[in-house]
PDB file of N, CA and C in Angstrom:
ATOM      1  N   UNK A   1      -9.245 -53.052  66.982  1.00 50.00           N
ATOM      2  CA  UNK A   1      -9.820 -54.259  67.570  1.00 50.00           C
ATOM      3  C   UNK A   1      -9.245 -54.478  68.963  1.00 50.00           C
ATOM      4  N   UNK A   2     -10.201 -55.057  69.779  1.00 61.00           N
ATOM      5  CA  UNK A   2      -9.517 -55.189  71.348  1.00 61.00           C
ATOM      6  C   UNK A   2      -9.167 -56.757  71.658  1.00 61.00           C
ATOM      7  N   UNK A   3      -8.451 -57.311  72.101  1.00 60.00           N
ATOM      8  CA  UNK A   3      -7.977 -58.583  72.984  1.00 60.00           C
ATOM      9  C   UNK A   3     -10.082 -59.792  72.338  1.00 60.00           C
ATOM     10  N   UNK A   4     -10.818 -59.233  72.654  1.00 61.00           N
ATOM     11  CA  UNK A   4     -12.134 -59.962  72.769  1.00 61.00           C
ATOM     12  C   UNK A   4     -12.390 -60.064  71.648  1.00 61.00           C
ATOM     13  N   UNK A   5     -12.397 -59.103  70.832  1.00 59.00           N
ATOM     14  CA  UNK A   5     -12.657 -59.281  69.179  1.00 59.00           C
ATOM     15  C   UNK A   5     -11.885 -60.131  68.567  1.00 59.00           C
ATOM     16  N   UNK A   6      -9.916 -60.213  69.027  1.00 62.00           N
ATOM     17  CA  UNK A   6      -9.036 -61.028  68.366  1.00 62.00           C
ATOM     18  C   UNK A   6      -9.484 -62.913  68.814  1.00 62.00           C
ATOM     19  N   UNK A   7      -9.531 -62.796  70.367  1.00 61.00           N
ATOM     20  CA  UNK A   7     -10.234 -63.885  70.264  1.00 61.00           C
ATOM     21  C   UNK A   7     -11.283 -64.578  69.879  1.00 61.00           C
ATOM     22  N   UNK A   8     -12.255 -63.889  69.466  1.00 58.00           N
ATOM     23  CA  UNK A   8     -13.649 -64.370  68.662  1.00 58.00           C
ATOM     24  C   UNK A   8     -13.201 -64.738  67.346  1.00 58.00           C
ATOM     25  N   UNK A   9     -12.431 -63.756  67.282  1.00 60.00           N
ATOM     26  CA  UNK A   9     -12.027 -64.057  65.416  1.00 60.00           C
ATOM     27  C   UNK A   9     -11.206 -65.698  65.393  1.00 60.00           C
ATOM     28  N   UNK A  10     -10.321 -65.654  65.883  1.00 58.00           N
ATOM     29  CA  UNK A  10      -9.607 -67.205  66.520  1.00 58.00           C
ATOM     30  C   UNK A  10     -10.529 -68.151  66.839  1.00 58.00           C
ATOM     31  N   UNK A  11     -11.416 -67.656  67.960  1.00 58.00           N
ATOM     32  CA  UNK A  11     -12.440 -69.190  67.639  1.00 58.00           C
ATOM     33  C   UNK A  11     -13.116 -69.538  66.457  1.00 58.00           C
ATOM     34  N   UNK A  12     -13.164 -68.450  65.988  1.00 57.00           N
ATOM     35  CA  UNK A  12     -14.498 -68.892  64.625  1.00 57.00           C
ATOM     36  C   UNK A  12     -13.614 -69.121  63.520  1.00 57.00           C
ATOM     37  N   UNK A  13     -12.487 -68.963  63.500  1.00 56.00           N
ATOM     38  CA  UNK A  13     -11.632 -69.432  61.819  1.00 56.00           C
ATOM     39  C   UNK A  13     -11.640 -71.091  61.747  1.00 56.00           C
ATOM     40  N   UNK A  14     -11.961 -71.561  60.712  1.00 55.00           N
ATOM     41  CA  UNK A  14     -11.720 -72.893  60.368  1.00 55.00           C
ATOM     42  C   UNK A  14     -10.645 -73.164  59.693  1.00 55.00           C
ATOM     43  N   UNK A  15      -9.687 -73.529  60.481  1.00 55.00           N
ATOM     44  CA  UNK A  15      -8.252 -73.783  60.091  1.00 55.00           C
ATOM     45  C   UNK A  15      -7.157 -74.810  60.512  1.00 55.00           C
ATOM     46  N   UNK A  16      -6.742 -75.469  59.874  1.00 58.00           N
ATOM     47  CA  UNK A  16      -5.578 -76.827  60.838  1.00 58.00           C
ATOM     48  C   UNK A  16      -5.045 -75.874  62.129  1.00 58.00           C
ATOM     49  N   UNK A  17      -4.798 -75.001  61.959  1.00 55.00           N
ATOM     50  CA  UNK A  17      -3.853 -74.427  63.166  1.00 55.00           C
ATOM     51  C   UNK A  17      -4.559 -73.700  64.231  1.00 55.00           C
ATOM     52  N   UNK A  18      -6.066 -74.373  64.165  1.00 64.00           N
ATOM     53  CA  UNK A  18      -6.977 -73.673  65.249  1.00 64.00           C
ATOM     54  C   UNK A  18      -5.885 -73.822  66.645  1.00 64.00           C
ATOM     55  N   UNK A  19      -5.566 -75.226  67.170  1.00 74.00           N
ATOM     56  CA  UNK A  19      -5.106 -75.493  69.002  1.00 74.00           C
ATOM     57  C   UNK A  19      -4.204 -74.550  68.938  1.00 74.00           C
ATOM     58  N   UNK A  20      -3.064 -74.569  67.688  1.00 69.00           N
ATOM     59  CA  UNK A  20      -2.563 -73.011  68.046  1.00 69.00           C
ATOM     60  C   UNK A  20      -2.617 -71.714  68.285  1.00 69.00           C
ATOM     61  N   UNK A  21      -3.806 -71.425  67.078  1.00 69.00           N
ATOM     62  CA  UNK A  21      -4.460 -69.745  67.391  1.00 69.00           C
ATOM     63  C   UNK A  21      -5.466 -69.765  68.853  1.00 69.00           C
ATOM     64  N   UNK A  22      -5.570 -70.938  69.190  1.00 75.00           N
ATOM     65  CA  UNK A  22      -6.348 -70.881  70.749  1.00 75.00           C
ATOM     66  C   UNK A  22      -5.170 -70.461  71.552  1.00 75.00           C
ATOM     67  N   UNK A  23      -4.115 -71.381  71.008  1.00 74.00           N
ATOM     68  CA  UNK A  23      -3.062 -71.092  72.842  1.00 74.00           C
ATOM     69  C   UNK A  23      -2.426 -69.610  72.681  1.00 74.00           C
ATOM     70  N   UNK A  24      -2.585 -69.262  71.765  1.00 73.00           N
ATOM     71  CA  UNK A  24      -2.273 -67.878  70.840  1.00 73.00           C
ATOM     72  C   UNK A  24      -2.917 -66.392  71.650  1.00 73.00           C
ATOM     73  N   UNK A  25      -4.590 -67.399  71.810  1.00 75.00           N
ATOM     74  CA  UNK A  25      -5.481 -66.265  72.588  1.00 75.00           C
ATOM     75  C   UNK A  25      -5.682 -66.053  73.617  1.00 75.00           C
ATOM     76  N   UNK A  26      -4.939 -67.398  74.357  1.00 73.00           N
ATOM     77  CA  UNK A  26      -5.278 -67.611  75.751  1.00 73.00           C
ATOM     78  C   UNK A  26      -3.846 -67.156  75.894  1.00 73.00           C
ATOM     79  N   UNK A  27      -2.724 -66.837  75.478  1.00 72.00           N
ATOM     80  CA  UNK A  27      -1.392 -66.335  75.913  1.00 72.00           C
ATOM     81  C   UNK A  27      -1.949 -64.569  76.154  1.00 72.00           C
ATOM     82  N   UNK A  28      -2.737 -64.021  74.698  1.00 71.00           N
ATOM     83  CA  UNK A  28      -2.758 -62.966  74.351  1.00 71.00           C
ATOM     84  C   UNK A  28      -3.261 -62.633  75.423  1.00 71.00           C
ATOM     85  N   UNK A  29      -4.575 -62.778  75.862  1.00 73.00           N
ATOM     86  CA  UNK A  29      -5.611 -62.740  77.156  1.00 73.00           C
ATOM     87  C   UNK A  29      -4.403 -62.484  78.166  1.00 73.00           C
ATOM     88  N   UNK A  30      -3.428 -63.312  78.688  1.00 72.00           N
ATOM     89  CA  UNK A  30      -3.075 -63.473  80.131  1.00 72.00           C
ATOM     90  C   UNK A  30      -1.970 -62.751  80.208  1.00 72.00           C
ATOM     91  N   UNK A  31      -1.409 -61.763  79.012  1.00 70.00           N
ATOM     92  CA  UNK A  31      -0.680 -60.960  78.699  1.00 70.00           C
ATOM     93  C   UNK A  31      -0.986 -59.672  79.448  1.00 70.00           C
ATOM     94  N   UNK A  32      -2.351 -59.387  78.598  1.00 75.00           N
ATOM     95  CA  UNK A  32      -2.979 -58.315  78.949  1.00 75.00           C
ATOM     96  C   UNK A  32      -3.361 -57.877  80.434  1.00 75.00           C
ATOM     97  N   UNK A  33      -3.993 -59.363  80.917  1.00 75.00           N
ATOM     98  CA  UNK A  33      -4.057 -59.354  82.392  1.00 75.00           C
ATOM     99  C   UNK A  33      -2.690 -58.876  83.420  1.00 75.00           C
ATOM    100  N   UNK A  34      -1.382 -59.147  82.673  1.00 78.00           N
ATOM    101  CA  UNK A  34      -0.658 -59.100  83.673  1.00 78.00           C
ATOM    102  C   UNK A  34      -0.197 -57.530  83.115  1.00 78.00           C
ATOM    103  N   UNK A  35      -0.589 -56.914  81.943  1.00 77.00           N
ATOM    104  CA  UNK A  35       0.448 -55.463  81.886  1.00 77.00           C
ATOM    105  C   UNK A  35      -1.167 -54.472  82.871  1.00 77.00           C
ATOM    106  N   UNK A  36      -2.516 -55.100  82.405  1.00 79.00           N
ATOM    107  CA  UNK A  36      -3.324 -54.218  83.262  1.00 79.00           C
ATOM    108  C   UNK A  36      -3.035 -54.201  85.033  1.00 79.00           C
ATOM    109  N   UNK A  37      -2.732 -55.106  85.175  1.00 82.00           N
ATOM    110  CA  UNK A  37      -1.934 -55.536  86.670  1.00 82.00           C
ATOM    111  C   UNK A  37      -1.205 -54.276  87.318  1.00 82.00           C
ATOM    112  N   UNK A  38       0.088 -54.797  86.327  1.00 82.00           N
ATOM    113  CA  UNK A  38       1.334 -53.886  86.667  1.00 82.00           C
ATOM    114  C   UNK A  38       0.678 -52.342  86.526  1.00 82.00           C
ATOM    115  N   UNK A  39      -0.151 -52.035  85.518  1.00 83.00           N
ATOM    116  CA  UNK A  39      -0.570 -50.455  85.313  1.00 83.00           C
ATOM    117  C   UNK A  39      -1.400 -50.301  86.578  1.00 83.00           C
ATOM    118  N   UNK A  40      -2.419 -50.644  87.264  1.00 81.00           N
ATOM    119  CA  UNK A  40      -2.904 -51.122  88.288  1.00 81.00           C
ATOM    120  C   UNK A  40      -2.063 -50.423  89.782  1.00 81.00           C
ATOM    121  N   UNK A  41      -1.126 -51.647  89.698  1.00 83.00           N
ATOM    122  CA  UNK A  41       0.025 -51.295  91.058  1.00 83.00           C
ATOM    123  C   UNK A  41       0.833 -49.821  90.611  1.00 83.00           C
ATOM    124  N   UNK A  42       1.473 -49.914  89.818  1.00 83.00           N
ATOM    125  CA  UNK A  42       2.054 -48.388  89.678  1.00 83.00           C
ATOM    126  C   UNK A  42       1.108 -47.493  89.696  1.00 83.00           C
ATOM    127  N   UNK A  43      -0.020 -47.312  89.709  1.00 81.00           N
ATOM    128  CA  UNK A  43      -0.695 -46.290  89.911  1.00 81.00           C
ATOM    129  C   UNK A  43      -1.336 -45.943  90.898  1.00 81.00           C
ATOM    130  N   UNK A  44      -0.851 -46.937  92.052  1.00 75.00           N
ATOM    131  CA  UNK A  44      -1.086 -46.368  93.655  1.00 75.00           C
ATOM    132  C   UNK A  44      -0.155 -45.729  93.997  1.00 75.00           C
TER     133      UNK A  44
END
């Protein structure tokens, strides 16, 4: 499963701890953004 699938799955669960599995996905998301980054710059 990729970053987009984990977050779909997180929006669509009906669960008390949805605001968490959101900030969960939006951490996961901005994670990714910053290691594709760094892979990015080291590879100039």
């Amino acid at each position: 499963m990729n970053a987009r699938t984990n977050i779909a799955l997180l929006a669509n669960s009906s669960s008390p701890l949805h605001p968490l599995q959101e900030l969960l996905a939006v951490a996961g998301y901005q994670c990714n953004v910053f290691h594709a980054g760094r892979d990015l710059i080291q590879g100039l």
